[in-house]
mmCIF file of C-alpha atoms (C1' of nucleotides) in Angstrom:
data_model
loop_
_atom_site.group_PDB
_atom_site.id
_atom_site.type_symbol
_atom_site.label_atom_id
_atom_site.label_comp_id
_atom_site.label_asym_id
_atom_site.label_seq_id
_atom_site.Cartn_x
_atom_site.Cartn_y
_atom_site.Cartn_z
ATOM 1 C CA UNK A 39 8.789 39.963 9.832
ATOM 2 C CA UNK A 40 5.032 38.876 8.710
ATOM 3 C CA UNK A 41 4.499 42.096 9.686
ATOM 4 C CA UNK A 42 2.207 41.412 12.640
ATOM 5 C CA UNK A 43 4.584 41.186 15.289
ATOM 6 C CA UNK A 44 5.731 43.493 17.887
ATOM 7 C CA UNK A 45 8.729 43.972 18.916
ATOM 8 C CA UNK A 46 9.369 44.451 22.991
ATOM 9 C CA UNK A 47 9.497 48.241 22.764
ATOM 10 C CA UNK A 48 7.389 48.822 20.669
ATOM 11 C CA UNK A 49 4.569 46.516 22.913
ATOM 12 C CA UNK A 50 5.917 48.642 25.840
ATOM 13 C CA UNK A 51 5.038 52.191 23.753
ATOM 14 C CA UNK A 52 1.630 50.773 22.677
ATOM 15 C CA UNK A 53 0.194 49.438 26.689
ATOM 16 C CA UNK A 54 2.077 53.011 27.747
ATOM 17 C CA UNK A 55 0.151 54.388 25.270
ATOM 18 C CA UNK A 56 -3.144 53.186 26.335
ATOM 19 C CA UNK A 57 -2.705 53.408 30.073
ATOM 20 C CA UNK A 58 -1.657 57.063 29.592
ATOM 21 C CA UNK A 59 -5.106 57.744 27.344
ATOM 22 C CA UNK A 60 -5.620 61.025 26.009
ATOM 23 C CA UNK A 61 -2.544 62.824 27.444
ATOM 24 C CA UNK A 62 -0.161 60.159 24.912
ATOM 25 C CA UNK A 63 2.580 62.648 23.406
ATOM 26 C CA UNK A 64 6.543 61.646 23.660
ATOM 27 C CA UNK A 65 7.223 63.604 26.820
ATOM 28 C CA UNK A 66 4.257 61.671 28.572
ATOM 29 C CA UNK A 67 5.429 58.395 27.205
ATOM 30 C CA UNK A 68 8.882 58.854 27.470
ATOM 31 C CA UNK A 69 7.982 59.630 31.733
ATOM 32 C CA UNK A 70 5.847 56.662 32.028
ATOM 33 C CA UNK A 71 7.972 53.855 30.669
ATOM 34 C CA UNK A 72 10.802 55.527 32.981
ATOM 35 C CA UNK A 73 8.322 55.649 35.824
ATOM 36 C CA UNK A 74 7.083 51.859 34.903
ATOM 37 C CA UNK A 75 11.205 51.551 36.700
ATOM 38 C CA UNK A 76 12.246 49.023 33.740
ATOM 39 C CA UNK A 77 14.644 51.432 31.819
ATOM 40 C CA UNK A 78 16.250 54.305 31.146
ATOM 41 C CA UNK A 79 14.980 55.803 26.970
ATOM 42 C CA UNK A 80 15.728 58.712 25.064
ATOM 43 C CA UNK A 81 13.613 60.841 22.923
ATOM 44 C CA UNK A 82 14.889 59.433 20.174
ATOM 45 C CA UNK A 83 14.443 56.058 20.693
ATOM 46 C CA UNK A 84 10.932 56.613 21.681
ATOM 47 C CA UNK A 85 10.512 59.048 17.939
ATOM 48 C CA UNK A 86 11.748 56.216 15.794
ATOM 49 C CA UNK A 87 9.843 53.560 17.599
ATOM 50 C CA UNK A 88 6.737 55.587 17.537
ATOM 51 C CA UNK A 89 6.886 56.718 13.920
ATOM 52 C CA UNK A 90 7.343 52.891 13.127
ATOM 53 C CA UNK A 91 4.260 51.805 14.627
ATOM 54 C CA UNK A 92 2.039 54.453 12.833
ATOM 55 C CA UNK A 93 3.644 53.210 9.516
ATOM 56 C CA UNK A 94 2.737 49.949 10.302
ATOM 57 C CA UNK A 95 -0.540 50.665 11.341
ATOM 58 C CA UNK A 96 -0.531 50.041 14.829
ATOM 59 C CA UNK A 97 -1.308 53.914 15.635
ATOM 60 C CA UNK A 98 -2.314 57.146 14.682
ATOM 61 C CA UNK A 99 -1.219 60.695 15.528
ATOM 62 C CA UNK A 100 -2.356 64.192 15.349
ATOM 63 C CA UNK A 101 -0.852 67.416 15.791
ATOM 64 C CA UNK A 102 -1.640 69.034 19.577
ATOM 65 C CA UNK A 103 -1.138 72.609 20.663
ATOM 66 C CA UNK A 104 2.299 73.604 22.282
ATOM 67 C CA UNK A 105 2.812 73.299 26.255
ATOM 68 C CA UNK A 106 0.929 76.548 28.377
ATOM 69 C CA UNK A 107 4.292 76.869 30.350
ATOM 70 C CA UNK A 108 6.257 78.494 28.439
ATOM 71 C CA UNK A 109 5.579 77.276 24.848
ATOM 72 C CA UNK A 110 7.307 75.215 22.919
ATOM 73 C CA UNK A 111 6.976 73.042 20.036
ATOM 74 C CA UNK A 112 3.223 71.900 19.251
ATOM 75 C CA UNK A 113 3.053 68.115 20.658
ATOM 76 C CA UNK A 114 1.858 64.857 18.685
ATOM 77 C CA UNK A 115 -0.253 62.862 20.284
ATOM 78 C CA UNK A 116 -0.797 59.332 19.570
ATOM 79 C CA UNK A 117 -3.440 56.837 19.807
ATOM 80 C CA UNK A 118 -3.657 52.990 19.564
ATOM 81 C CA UNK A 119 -5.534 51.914 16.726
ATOM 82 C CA UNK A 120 -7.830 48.800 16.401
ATOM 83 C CA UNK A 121 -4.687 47.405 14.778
ATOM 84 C CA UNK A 122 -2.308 47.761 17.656
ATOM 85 C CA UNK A 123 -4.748 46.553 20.067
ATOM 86 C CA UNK A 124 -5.085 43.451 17.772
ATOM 87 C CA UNK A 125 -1.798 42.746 18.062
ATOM 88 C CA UNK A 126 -1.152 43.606 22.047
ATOM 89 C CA UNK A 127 -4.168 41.187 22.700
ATOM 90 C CA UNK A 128 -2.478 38.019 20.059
ATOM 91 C CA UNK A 129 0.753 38.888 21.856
ATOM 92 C CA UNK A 130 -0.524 38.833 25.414
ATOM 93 C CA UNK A 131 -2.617 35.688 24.556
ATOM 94 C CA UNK A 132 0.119 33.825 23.073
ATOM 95 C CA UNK A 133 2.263 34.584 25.940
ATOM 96 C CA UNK A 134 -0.542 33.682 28.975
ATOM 97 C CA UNK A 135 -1.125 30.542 26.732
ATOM 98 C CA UNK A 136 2.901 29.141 27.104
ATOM 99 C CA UNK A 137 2.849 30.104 30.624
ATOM 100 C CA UNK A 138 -0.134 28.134 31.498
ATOM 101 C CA UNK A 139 1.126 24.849 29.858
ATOM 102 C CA UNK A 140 4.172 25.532 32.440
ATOM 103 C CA UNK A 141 4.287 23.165 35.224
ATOM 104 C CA UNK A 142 5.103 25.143 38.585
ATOM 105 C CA UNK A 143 8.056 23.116 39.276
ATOM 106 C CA UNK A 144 9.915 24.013 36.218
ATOM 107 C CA UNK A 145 10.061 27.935 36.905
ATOM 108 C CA UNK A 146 11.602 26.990 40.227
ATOM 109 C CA UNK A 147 15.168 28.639 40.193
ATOM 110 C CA UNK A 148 17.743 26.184 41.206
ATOM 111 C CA UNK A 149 20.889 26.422 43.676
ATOM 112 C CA UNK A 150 23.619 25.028 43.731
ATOM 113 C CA UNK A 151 24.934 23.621 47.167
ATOM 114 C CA UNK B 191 20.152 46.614 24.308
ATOM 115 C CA UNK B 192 21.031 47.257 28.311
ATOM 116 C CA UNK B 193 21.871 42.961 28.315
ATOM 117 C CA UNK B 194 18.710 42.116 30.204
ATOM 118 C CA UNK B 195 15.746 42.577 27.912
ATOM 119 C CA UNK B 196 14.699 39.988 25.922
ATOM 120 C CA UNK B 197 13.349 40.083 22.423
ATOM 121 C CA UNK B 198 9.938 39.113 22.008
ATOM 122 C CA UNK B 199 11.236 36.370 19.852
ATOM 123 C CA UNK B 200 13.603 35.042 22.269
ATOM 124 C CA UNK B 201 10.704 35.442 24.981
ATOM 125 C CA UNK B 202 8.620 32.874 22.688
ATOM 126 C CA UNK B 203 11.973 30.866 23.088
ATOM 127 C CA UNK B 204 12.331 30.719 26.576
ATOM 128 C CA UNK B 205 9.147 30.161 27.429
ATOM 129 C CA UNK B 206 8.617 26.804 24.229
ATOM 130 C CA UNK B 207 11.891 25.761 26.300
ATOM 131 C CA UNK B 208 9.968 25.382 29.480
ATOM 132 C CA UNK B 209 6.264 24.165 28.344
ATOM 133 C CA UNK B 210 8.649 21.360 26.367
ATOM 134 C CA UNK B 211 11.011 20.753 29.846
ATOM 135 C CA UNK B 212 13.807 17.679 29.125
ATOM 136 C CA UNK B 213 12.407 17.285 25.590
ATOM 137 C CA UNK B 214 13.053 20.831 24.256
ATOM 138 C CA UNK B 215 16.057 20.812 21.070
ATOM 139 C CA UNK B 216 16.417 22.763 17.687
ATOM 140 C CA UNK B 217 13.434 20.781 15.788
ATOM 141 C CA UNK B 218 11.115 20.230 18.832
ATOM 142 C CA UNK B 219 10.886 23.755 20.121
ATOM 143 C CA UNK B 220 10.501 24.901 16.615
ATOM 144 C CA UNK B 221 7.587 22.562 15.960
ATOM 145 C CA UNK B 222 6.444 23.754 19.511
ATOM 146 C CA UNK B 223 6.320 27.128 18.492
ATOM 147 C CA UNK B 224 4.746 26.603 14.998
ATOM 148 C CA UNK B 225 2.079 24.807 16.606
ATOM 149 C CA UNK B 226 1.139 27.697 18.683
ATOM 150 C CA UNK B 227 -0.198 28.703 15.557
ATOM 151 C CA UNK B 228 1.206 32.147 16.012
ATOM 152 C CA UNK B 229 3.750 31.968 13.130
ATOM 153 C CA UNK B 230 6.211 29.692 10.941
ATOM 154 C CA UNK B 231 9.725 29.988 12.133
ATOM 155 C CA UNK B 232 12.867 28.888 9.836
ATOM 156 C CA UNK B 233 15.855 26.057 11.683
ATOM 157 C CA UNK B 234 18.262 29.116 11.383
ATOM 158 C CA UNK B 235 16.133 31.543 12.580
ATOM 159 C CA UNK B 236 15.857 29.712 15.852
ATOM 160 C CA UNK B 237 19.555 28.373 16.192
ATOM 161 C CA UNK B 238 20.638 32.295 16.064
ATOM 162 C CA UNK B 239 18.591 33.154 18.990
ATOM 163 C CA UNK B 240 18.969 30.335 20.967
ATOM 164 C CA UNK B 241 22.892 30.448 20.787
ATOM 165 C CA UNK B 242 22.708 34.606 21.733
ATOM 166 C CA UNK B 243 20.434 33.367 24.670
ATOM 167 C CA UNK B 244 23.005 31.302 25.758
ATOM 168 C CA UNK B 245 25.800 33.885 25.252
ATOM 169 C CA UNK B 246 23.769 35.994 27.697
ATOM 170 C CA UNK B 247 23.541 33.435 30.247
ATOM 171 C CA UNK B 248 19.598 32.894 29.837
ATOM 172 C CA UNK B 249 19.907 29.088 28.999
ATOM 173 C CA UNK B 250 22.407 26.091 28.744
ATOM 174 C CA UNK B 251 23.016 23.296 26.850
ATOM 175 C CA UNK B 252 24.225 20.367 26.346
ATOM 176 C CA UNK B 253 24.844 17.666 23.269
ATOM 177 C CA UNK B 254 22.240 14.962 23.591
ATOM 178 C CA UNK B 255 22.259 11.613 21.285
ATOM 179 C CA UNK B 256 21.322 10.954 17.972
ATOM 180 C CA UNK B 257 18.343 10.468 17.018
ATOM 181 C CA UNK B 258 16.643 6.199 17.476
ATOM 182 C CA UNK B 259 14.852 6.530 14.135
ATOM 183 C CA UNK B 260 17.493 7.186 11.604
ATOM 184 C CA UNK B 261 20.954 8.620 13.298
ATOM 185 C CA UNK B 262 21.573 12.241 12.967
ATOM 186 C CA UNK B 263 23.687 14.868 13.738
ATOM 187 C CA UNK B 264 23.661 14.834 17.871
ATOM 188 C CA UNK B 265 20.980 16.645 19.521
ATOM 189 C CA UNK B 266 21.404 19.809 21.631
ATOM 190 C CA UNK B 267 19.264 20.461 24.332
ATOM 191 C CA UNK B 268 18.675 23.701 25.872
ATOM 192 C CA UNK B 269 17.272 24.471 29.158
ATOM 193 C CA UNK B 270 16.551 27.711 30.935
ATOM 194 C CA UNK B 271 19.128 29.523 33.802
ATOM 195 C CA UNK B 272 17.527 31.005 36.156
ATOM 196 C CA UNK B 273 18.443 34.601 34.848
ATOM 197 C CA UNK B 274 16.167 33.165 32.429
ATOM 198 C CA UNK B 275 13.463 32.503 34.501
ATOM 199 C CA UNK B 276 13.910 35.855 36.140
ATOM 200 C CA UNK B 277 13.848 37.702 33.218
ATOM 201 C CA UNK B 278 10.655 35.923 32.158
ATOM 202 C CA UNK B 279 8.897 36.675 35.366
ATOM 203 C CA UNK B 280 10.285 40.566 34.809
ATOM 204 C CA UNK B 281 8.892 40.618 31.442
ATOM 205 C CA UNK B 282 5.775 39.221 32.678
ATOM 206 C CA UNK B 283 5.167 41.961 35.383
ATOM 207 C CA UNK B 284 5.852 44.627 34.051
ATOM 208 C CA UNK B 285 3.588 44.097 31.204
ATOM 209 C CA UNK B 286 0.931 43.091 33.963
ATOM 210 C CA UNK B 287 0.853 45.363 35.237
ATOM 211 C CA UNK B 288 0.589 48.046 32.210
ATOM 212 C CA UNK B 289 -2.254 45.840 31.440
ATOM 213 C CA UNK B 290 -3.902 46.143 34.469
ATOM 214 C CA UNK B 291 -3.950 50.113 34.650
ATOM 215 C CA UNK B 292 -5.445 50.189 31.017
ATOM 216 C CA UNK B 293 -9.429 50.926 31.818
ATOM 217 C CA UNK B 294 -11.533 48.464 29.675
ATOM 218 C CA UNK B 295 -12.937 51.342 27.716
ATOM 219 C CA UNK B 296 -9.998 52.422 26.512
ATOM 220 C CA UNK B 297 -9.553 48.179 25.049
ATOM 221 C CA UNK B 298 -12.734 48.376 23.297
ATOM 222 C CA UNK B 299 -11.982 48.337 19.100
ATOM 223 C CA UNK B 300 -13.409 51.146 17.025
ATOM 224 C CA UNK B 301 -15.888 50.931 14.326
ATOM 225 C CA UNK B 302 -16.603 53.386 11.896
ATOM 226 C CA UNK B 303 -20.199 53.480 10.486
ATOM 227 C "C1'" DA C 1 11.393 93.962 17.070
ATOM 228 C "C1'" DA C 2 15.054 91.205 18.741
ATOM 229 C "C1'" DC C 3 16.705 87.894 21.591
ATOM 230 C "C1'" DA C 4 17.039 84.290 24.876
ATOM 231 C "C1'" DC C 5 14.893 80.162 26.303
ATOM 232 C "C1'" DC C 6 12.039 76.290 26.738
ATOM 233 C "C1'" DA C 7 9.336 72.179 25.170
ATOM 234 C "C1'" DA C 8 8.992 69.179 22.094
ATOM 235 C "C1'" DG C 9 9.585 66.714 17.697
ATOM 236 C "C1'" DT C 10 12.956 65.186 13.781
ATOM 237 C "C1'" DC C 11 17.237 63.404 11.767
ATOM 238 C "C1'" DT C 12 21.340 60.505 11.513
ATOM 239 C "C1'" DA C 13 23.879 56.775 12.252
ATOM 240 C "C1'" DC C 14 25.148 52.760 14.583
ATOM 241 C "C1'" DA C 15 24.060 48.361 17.477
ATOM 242 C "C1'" DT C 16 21.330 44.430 18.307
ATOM 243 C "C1'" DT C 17 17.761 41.180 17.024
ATOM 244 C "C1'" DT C 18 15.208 38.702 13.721
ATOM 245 C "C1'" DT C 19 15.022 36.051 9.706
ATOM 246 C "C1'" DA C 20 15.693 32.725 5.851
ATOM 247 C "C1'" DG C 21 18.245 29.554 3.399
ATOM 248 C "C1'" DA C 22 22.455 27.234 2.159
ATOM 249 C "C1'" DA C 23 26.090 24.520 3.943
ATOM 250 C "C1'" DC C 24 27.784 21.261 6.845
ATOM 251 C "C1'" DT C 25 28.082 16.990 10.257
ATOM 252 C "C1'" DT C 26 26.890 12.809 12.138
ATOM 253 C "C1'" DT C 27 24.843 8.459 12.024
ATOM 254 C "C1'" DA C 28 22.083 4.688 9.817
ATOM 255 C "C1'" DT C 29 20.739 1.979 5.929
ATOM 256 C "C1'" DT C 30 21.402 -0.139 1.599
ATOM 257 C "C1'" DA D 292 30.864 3.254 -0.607
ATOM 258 C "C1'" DA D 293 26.776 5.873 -1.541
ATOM 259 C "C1'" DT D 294 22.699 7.851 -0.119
ATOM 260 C "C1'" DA D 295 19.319 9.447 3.178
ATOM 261 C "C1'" DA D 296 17.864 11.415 7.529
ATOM 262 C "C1'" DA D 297 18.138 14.358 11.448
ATOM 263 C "C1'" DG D 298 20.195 17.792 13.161
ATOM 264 C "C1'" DT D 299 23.208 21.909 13.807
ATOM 265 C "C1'" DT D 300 26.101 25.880 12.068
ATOM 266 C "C1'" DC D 301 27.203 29.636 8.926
ATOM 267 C "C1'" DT D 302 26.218 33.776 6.171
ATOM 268 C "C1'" DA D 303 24.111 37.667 4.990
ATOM 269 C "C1'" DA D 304 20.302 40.796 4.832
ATOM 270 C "C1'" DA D 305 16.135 43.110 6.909
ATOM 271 C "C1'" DA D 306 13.818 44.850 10.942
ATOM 272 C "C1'" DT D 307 14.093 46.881 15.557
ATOM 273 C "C1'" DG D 308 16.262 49.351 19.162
ATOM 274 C "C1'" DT D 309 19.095 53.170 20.749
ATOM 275 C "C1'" DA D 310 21.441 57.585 21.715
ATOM 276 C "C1'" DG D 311 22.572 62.184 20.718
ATOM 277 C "C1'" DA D 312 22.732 66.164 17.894
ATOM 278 C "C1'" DC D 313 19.697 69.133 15.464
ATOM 279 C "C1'" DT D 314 15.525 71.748 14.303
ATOM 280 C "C1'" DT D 315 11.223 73.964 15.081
ATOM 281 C "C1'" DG D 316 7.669 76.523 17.131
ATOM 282 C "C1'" DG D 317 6.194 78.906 20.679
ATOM 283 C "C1'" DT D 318 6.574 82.423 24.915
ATOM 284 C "C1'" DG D 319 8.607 85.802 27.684
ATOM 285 C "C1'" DT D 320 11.733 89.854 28.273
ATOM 286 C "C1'" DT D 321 13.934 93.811 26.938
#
DNA sequence: AACACCAAGTCTACATTTTAGAACTTTATT
DNA sequence: AATAAAGTTCTAAAATGTAGACTTGGTGTT
């Protein structure tokens, strides 16, 4: 790819990301895109996804401190860069654009009879 | 994937199919899309995802004529299902809505200085 | 100190999507 | 018949998406 694109998960982890604000770590993210009702996602499939982006560019991590429950691992916690929101705003943009040179009566759905 | 997410590439698709209504084959929705100015796009690149689309049920098509100017190979035309069109308008709101809980602060780009 | 246990991140490997470019097909023109 | 034009189809590789097993770091309990 040019290398500006998103792909549709990994738009879905960036807006999750930003909605979610400070408290962004995989648990968090992984809750919210369940919660968003669209799909069922494993940790791993979030990981990968994630670690892509901040390769690309698209967002940044740091190192957090481990849950107060009952410990745990320390969390990472991302954050969108200037990058990612770039690219969510060209995507969003791009999209809004097509659907506005729609005419109404072509998204009507059609039955047969 | 689960069989009803699209790609964001075969999002661009459906929606070129729909701005371009009973015009919309091979070289016009690629010119459609180039035009958009969001990227270039190769013939085969297109053809691929337009023939999985229709595997999945998210468009039809059928063979058209040849082309006035010079004869051709038959055109194919495509047009959207209305699984199509539903998935569009899912796509749509869910991303709406993760726009729409995303406080403007939180949009604003980052400068260093 | 040793051990169980929990929360979270990392690794591995496969499936699906994206992508480009070469090859092919059909028709028109000369 | 040969060549050109307008399209589509095929092939193969890179990028993304996905799940599940594995590891790590911490806390609580004995």
């Amino acid at each position: 790819m040019k290398g500006n694109n998103l792909g549709e998960f990994e738009e879905l982890a960036l807006l999750t990301i930003l909605v979610l604000g400070d408290d962004a770590y995989g648990v968090t993210i992984k809750q919210a895109i369940i919660k968003q009702g669209e799909r069922q996602i494993s940790r791993g499939a979030l990981h990968t996804a994630l670690s892509r982006l901040e390769d690309k560019g698209f967002l940044t991590s740091r190192q957090g401190e481990a849950s107060e429950a009952r410990g745990g691992r320390p969390k990472r916690y991302y954050e969108v860069t200037n990058k990612g929101k770039e690219a969510l705003h060209e995507a969003k943009a791009t999209r809004d654009r097509l659907w506005n040179q729609i005419p109404e009566v072509r998204l009507e759905l059609q039955y047969a009879w």
